[in-house]
């Protein structure tokens, strides 16, 4: 391919301090994206490189080839095709157990929990689709298409509303009779089940309160059965990719796809998730107004998980201790005469704060307004919204949340709250290793630098069939913010 097809030049938006008003941009993100889309219908797809530094992490050629193959499979098997119509005919029929659906097998994603959970789960399921030769279809009853553009050219990832099981989707819960864990518990299915007894569909329950039978999904022998089922419906809210690496039959393929193991979400997230034009407008207006002219940018993501939530002074103290102790922000000088750096041009540091509550950013802004920084640098604090409480499935609220996730990913350095999927998505999209704020109780240090940019599998099945593998696998580590969780690391960043 000609280099001009991959790289174009831009004059806008202005870079920090207007230092790079003309620079090459890799609009296809190292080959992750194709040029088959209409640019105007989804501006974020090809314009994100205007706003983000080029990633030092290049996708493998094997991953790029796999993505192109997946796109062709989705065109052959996706909604509206003859193959899709034939595959849906087997659902719900008692005589359908032994019927073949050819090359087309499916994953149906149910939208549950908050936006961060949904993005991480979608990434996990897409990788599982790549590994198992399936295509992924999204339950669109929650209006997911108001947040993201279609990622696959010439087809749709939205599950048609006339899908035969639509009326049953909400019953695929923890105790659902078609869920794999429940069926194992009730002895209505066994991993030794033969071809003529394979069900036409299964529900997989991978929510944080799942039980031992549900976790059998991650066992090799159970995968041998599950791989044969034409339709898999996932009710999940976890980033379970680390445990896919611990399933022996997938390890070789995963190593070829991701030689640098801590880039899985970084590549898949940038491939899959392109904000709609409405959301992209929110992102670009905020970036151009508050971040584009700064010499340095810092994102601070504040999520208080206690009940009741809100503003707490000890959380504010922890944020200040972390940002100052790690030299992310300068100290405030007692007087103007205490400013140490007066010989060089002061830097402009823009701080983007995301929180449901306004007090954290207001206190930070007031601090740098009432006193000068010790370095003479100017600190500007900005918070896009203050929603006060989470309102999942409210369109405008979710659009604002996505815009803030994306804005955080555009910053130079990032501070995130522990166990927050919102923060995990931001760090992964941005290719950032954040400073993670510990839970305030019983911690000597306010925060810790993440060992990798990968999200945490917060409720990993660290016992059972993967217990021995977890202990001996060097590229899987306990999470910094959840010792019972697992995350992928690269050998270059190992402790």
Tab-separated table of C-alpha atoms in Angstrom, residues 8 11 14 38 49 62 98 106 158 172 179 189 203 232 244 265 272 280 290 296 308 337 346 348 360 396 440 479 491:
chain	number	residue	atom	x	y	z
A	8	UNK	CA	-1.984	12.409	5.701
A	11	UNK	CA	-3.280	21.694	10.325
A	14	UNK	CA	-3.456	22.905	17.314
A	38	UNK	CA	-17.443	6.864	4.615
A	49	UNK	CA	-5.106	10.542	15.212
A	62	UNK	CA	-1.151	-11.680	12.352
A	98	UNK	CA	-27.885	-32.009	15.635
A	106	UNK	CA	-22.652	-16.508	16.882
A	158	UNK	CA	-26.489	-4.964	15.910
A	172	UNK	CA	-30.743	-15.423	30.855
A	179	UNK	CA	-27.321	-21.024	31.306
A	189	UNK	CA	-25.605	-31.076	30.304
A	203	UNK	CA	-26.311	-18.725	28.021
A	232	UNK	CA	-23.833	-18.333	22.719
A	244	UNK	CA	-8.540	-16.809	28.085
A	265	UNK	CA	-7.283	-3.937	25.004
A	272	UNK	CA	-13.894	-1.483	17.942
A	280	UNK	CA	-17.173	13.114	18.996
A	290	UNK	CA	-9.132	23.055	27.459
A	296	UNK	CA	1.272	18.999	29.756
A	308	UNK	CA	-23.203	6.757	50.416
A	337	UNK	CA	8.607	34.909	46.618
A	346	UNK	CA	6.223	28.774	32.730
A	348	UNK	CA	0.655	25.463	31.165
A	360	UNK	CA	-12.874	17.534	43.786
A	396	UNK	CA	-27.214	11.876	27.205
A	440	UNK	CA	-7.948	4.848	51.502
A	479	UNK	CA	-3.969	-6.585	40.021
A	491	UNK	CA	7.902	-9.129	30.266
